[in-house]
Structures are given as structure tokens and as C-alpha cells.
XYZ file of C-alpha atoms in Angstrom:
322
model
C -12.696 -19.688 6.662
C -16.427 -18.298 7.126
C -15.794 -14.099 7.806
C -19.708 -13.706 7.896
C -22.931 -14.971 6.528
C -25.928 -12.334 6.757
C -29.688 -12.175 5.474
C -30.780 -8.731 4.332
C -34.348 -8.223 3.565
C -35.371 -4.595 1.880
C -32.144 -3.281 2.098
C -31.907 -3.878 5.949
C -29.848 -6.615 7.799
C -32.141 -9.175 9.045
C -29.475 -11.232 10.966
C -26.454 -13.372 10.667
C -27.479 -16.751 9.730
C -25.742 -20.234 10.033
C -24.388 -21.662 6.734
C -26.834 -24.674 6.699
C -29.906 -22.196 6.564
C -28.842 -20.277 3.261
C -31.201 -22.174 1.184
C -34.141 -21.224 3.495
C -33.586 -17.576 3.354
C -33.006 -17.507 -0.283
C -36.629 -18.411 -0.582
C -38.033 -15.303 1.468
C -39.130 -12.572 -0.669
C -37.206 -9.171 -1.160
C -34.253 -11.167 0.622
C -30.917 -11.912 -0.413
C -28.019 -13.470 1.427
C -24.294 -12.049 1.648
C -21.607 -14.624 2.433
C -17.687 -13.784 2.587
C -15.096 -16.442 2.873
C -11.314 -16.285 3.093
C -9.260 -18.811 1.965
C -11.614 -21.506 1.990
C -11.164 -25.306 1.804
C -12.713 -27.770 -0.750
C -15.387 -28.612 2.013
C -16.486 -24.991 2.514
C -16.713 -24.252 -1.553
C -18.727 -27.589 -1.842
C -20.905 -26.484 0.933
C -21.671 -23.103 -0.892
C -22.146 -24.697 -4.213
C -24.584 -26.883 -2.733
C -26.597 -23.950 -0.880
C -26.509 -21.432 -3.783
C -26.417 -23.944 -6.820
C -23.462 -22.659 -8.085
C -22.115 -23.795 -11.589
C -19.470 -26.214 -11.451
C -17.234 -24.362 -13.950
C -16.961 -21.215 -11.616
C -16.473 -23.307 -8.818
C -13.629 -24.961 -10.539
C -12.023 -21.768 -11.159
C -12.207 -20.751 -7.443
C -10.635 -24.000 -6.311
C -7.987 -23.730 -8.750
C -7.030 -20.072 -7.956
C -4.572 -17.817 -10.051
C -7.157 -16.701 -12.322
C -6.994 -13.702 -14.860
C -9.377 -11.052 -13.826
C -13.003 -11.842 -15.862
C -16.448 -11.726 -15.701
C -18.802 -14.682 -16.914
C -22.565 -15.323 -17.055
C -24.037 -18.503 -15.843
C -27.548 -18.326 -16.330
C -29.166 -15.559 -14.047
C -25.957 -15.065 -12.083
C -22.461 -13.366 -12.730
C -19.117 -14.637 -11.544
C -16.358 -11.973 -11.423
C -12.623 -12.323 -10.583
C -10.479 -9.226 -9.497
C -6.856 -9.380 -8.127
C -6.224 -7.545 -4.886
C -3.065 -5.542 -5.146
C -1.444 -4.603 -1.900
C 1.922 -3.074 -0.892
C 4.015 -5.557 1.186
C 6.937 -3.399 2.331
C 9.024 -2.850 -1.163
C 7.074 -5.572 -2.889
C 3.389 -6.094 -4.111
C 1.271 -8.944 -3.071
C -1.289 -9.940 -5.666
C -4.511 -11.718 -4.138
C -7.567 -12.551 -5.802
C -11.465 -12.006 -5.017
C -13.872 -14.301 -6.604
C -17.452 -13.051 -6.583
C -20.585 -14.783 -7.107
C -23.722 -12.739 -7.652
C -27.171 -14.322 -8.454
C -30.632 -12.542 -8.136
C -30.687 -13.176 -4.263
C -27.321 -13.828 -3.095
C -23.843 -12.543 -3.157
C -20.775 -15.040 -2.268
C -17.333 -13.566 -2.017
C -13.952 -15.736 -2.018
C -10.952 -14.034 -0.963
C -7.468 -15.672 -1.510
C -3.810 -14.556 -0.619
C -4.970 -11.057 0.467
C -4.715 -9.774 4.072
C -6.798 -6.711 4.054
C -10.672 -7.741 4.069
C -13.847 -6.111 3.036
C -15.625 -5.407 6.258
C -15.678 -1.878 5.411
C -17.553 -2.515 2.391
C -19.969 -4.408 4.243
C -20.431 -1.623 6.927
C -20.569 1.051 4.178
C -23.427 -0.871 2.412
C -25.444 -1.235 5.881
C -25.304 2.385 6.322
C -27.104 2.852 2.822
C -30.046 0.459 3.012
C -31.522 2.663 0.073
C -28.704 1.170 -1.966
C -29.000 -2.242 -0.430
C -32.476 -2.443 -1.927
C -30.910 -2.969 -5.089
C -29.871 -6.347 -4.058
C -26.682 -8.265 -5.155
C -26.030 -5.804 -7.981
C -24.953 -2.877 -5.514
C -22.972 -5.632 -3.429
C -21.224 -6.733 -6.742
C -20.390 -3.057 -7.276
C -19.301 -2.212 -3.760
C -16.787 -5.296 -3.550
C -15.241 -4.332 -7.084
C -15.142 -0.737 -6.441
C -13.210 -1.229 -3.203
C -10.795 -3.533 -4.986
C -10.297 -0.898 -7.525
C -9.718 2.096 -4.974
C -7.137 0.135 -3.380
C -5.200 0.335 -6.719
C -4.807 4.196 -6.293
C -2.385 4.086 -3.551
C -0.307 1.463 -5.208
C 0.052 3.912 -8.215
C 1.067 6.907 -5.858
C 3.636 4.695 -4.435
C 5.148 3.729 -7.739
C 5.005 7.123 -8.993
C 7.025 8.197 -5.792
C 9.382 5.803 -6.236
C 10.010 6.748 -9.783
C 10.544 10.262 -8.406
C 13.121 9.253 -5.894
C 15.033 7.118 -8.508
C 14.957 9.930 -11.180
C 16.697 12.113 -8.478
C 19.477 9.597 -7.946
C 20.254 9.412 -11.516
C 21.365 13.201 -11.883
C 22.461 13.490 -8.171
C 24.480 10.566 -7.746
C 28.074 10.112 -9.123
C 28.565 6.320 -10.262
C 26.621 3.713 -8.948
C 24.151 3.943 -12.224
C 23.943 0.039 -12.139
C 21.709 0.060 -8.976
C 19.624 2.851 -10.538
C 18.965 0.436 -13.565
C 18.293 -2.362 -11.276
C 15.798 -0.109 -9.147
C 14.024 0.946 -12.586
C 13.685 -2.629 -13.693
C 12.183 -3.639 -10.347
C 9.826 -0.897 -10.353
C 8.747 -1.902 -13.923
C 8.010 -5.075 -13.023
C 5.666 -3.925 -10.016
C 3.817 -1.663 -12.655
C 3.267 -4.909 -14.600
C 1.829 -6.730 -11.726
C -0.679 -3.860 -11.402
C -1.200 -3.623 -15.406
C -2.126 -7.259 -15.456
C -4.905 -6.606 -12.510
C -6.097 -3.491 -14.407
C -6.416 -4.323 -17.932
C -8.544 -7.544 -17.741
C -10.532 -6.147 -15.087
C -11.421 -3.114 -17.179
C -12.729 -5.226 -20.068
C -14.812 -7.389 -17.690
C -16.389 -4.254 -16.130
C -17.012 -2.745 -19.414
C -19.557 -5.534 -19.973
C -21.582 -4.685 -16.959
C -22.436 -1.183 -18.247
C -24.312 -0.027 -21.683
C -25.986 -2.200 -24.085
C -26.931 -5.906 -22.841
C -25.849 -6.345 -19.191
C -26.751 -9.083 -16.982
C -29.863 -8.787 -15.108
C -28.343 -8.928 -11.750
C -26.626 -5.270 -12.534
C -29.447 -3.673 -14.628
C -30.003 -1.271 -11.711
C -26.497 -0.483 -11.315
C -25.038 0.112 -14.895
C -24.193 3.704 -13.808
C -22.186 2.546 -10.893
C -19.663 0.134 -12.863
C -19.521 3.133 -15.556
C -17.913 5.129 -12.795
C -15.549 2.023 -11.780
C -14.931 1.661 -15.691
C -13.638 5.428 -15.725
C -11.362 4.930 -12.216
C -9.732 2.039 -14.116
C -9.006 4.046 -17.224
C -7.570 6.651 -14.935
C -5.088 4.060 -13.439
C -4.260 2.705 -16.735
C -3.253 5.997 -17.987
C -1.139 6.819 -14.911
C 0.341 3.309 -15.312
C 0.994 4.089 -18.848
C 2.872 7.381 -17.894
C 4.929 5.506 -15.131
C 5.941 2.826 -17.805
C 7.018 5.387 -20.658
C 8.907 7.601 -17.734
C 10.675 4.311 -16.673
C 11.796 3.505 -20.268
C 13.179 7.158 -20.705
C 14.771 6.917 -17.383
C 16.456 3.552 -18.260
C 17.571 5.059 -21.464
C 18.955 8.213 -19.977
C 20.908 6.168 -17.219
C 22.569 4.029 -19.986
C 23.386 6.920 -21.884
C 25.080 8.544 -18.803
C 26.956 5.320 -18.095
C 28.240 5.732 -21.724
C 29.130 9.320 -21.059
C 31.339 8.303 -18.080
C 32.758 5.630 -19.792
C 33.781 8.037 -22.673
C 35.449 10.434 -20.122
C 37.356 7.702 -18.503
C 38.739 6.602 -22.147
C 39.624 10.040 -22.888
C 41.567 10.350 -19.704
C 43.416 7.027 -20.500
C 44.275 8.111 -23.956
C 45.525 11.615 -22.766
C 48.079 10.030 -20.248
C 48.874 7.187 -22.892
C 49.786 10.111 -25.346
C 51.640 11.972 -22.667
C 53.895 8.990 -21.616
C 54.319 8.185 -25.409
C 56.429 11.013 -25.459
C 58.834 9.835 -23.110
C 58.927 6.309 -24.741
C 59.549 7.659 -28.072
C 62.411 10.066 -26.822
C 63.983 7.434 -24.962
C 63.616 4.854 -27.881
C 65.815 7.206 -30.075
C 68.312 8.466 -27.580
C 68.654 4.739 -26.307
C 70.105 3.235 -29.567
C 73.654 4.866 -28.845
C 74.782 4.908 -32.454
C 78.378 6.363 -32.661
C 77.395 9.518 -34.583
C 74.775 11.068 -32.476
C 76.472 14.437 -31.323
C 74.120 14.974 -28.406
C 75.656 11.641 -26.883
C 78.859 13.386 -26.233
C 77.377 16.715 -25.391
C 78.024 17.685 -21.916
C 74.466 19.024 -21.565
C 72.997 16.287 -23.743
C 71.329 14.242 -20.910
C 69.406 17.110 -18.938
C 68.621 18.442 -22.185
C 66.842 15.480 -23.205
C 64.913 15.384 -20.128
C 63.879 19.006 -20.723
C 62.755 18.404 -24.158
C 60.467 15.538 -22.790
C 59.087 17.376 -20.011
C 58.161 20.403 -22.285
C 56.450 18.341 -24.756
C 54.659 16.303 -21.940
C 53.585 19.749 -20.114
C 52.281 21.047 -23.583
C 50.649 17.975 -24.422
C 49.160 18.130 -20.569
C 47.768 21.868 -20.998
C 46.111 21.060 -24.740
C 44.243 18.010 -23.068
C 43.268 20.149 -20.364
C 42.031 22.613 -22.410
C 40.017 20.309 -24.472
C 38.255 18.871 -21.444
C 40.064 15.448 -21.688
C 41.824 15.938 -18.353
């Protein structure tokens, strides 16, 4: 679906143009065309390939979708893929943004993502001095917008982790649920890591040393994006380490609880073993057992058993087993 198709000249918007006129506007001096698509079909992609003369391998990647974040050069143009990570309730939704940037055009193709980039276009149009830099600045603005959307996701992951940590020590029992939440959080952090690490490598090729001609004037901006990605990756590493530690602590607490239960069971088993032992001895009914014919033998036996059991109970209580 076509979102918009706009021509710009010397940093200022000329007009919205029909798709079939794109190739004509590309011939004008100091002019570039910025087209945005959302979940396009094969016919729309074929039309854009014809108008912009896009490389067939890059077009094939867009048609297939589910690509790893990357940056590739095709002649004087650049092809970038970034993952759009959005919060969808308790889950993370990973979409995809493919960007073709040439000397006088930018084509962005968004898939499986709800939030658009109209704000990026509005921001760029408010800064005509930046738009004069052409496709390189638009490419930066789109990638920067994708990266900026990672920060709220990291904030949400950190907040959820803090909530789980509070439950680990504040909740009696139910540690299985905490472990399940920790593993679910770990999966979410992996989704974001899979978006950040390859994109960081791709952006690293757009500043310093040899860079594609399209982004030659915007290297400093891509260096800033690279720094943002480094910050996000550092926070994700901290989240991952904390999750691993929290899982170990939770499992240790489960083991401690099980040990406490085992102590209690062992204590009561020892106490009732006294009854069993005495009852076994006095229940043999040998002929020459003096206490069997003693008037107070039965109550004395009960008192002995009760006394020994009470003594064991006090000792176990003092030791903290009961």
C-alpha cells in the first residue's frame, strides 16, 4: 500500500506526485523523491523496481521478508534492512523496514509494523537545511527513528525485571511462576538483541573510513546512531546478566524451601520412630518382662515415650528444623 510519494528540491517539498511520474522527477536537478510503502504486494514492488531501477537481489529480499538487519551496496545506492520492535501488550512485535537510498531517491518498505514514520517525514520537512543533504539524511532519519523506538522497549524490560525481582523475595512459594516469567523476559530481550547487534554492524559501515557516496555528508549522524545502539546493547547485556542471576537465585530459594521441608519431615519421622521403637519392644510379650506384670507399666511406658518425643521436639525446634 502506498503511504506517500513526494518530490523535494533543494530541501523543500515540491508536491505529492503520482507513481508513474517518479522517473521524470528523478531527472530534475537538485531533486530527490521519497516514497513510503506499507506491506506492498508484488505488483507495487515491481513498479518501484522499474521506476527506481532497483537491484533484483535487493528486491528479492524485500519480497521474501524476514531478513536479518544488514546494509548492502549496489552501485551508487544503499540497501538497509532494520527490525522494528514494538510493544504489543505483554509481547514484542518484530516488524521490518527496508530502505533503498540512491543519489536522488529514498524508498522505504514497512512490513508487519503498526506504527508508521509520518513523524519522521514531518520532522525532515521542518528542517530544509537538512533535507538539502538528500537521500543520506532521510536514510539517517528513518534508521534513527527505528533505533529511538528501542529505548521504550528496553525501559519496559527493565521495569518488568524489577517487578519479578520483588516477587522473588516477597512471595512465599510460587517460584515456578517467577522462573517462567524470567524465561519469557529473556526471550523478549533476545528479540531486541537480534535487532540491535546486526543493525549496529550495518550502521558501523556508514561512518568512518570508506562509506557509500550516498551517506558521505551524514557520517556524523550515523556515528550518533551507532552510539545509541551501543548504549542499548549495554543495557540489554545488563538485563540478560540480571535475568541469569535472578534465575539462579530463584532456583536456590526453591532448593532451600525443599531442604526446609525435608528437615521437617525428618524431624517428625524421628519423633514417631520413638513410639515405634518402644511399642515394638514392649509389644513382644516375653514371659520374663517385669514391667508387663507391673501395675503402673502401661502408663509408665506412655510417659517414657511422651517424654522422649517431647525432648526430641524441643531439640529440633531449637535447631530450627521445626
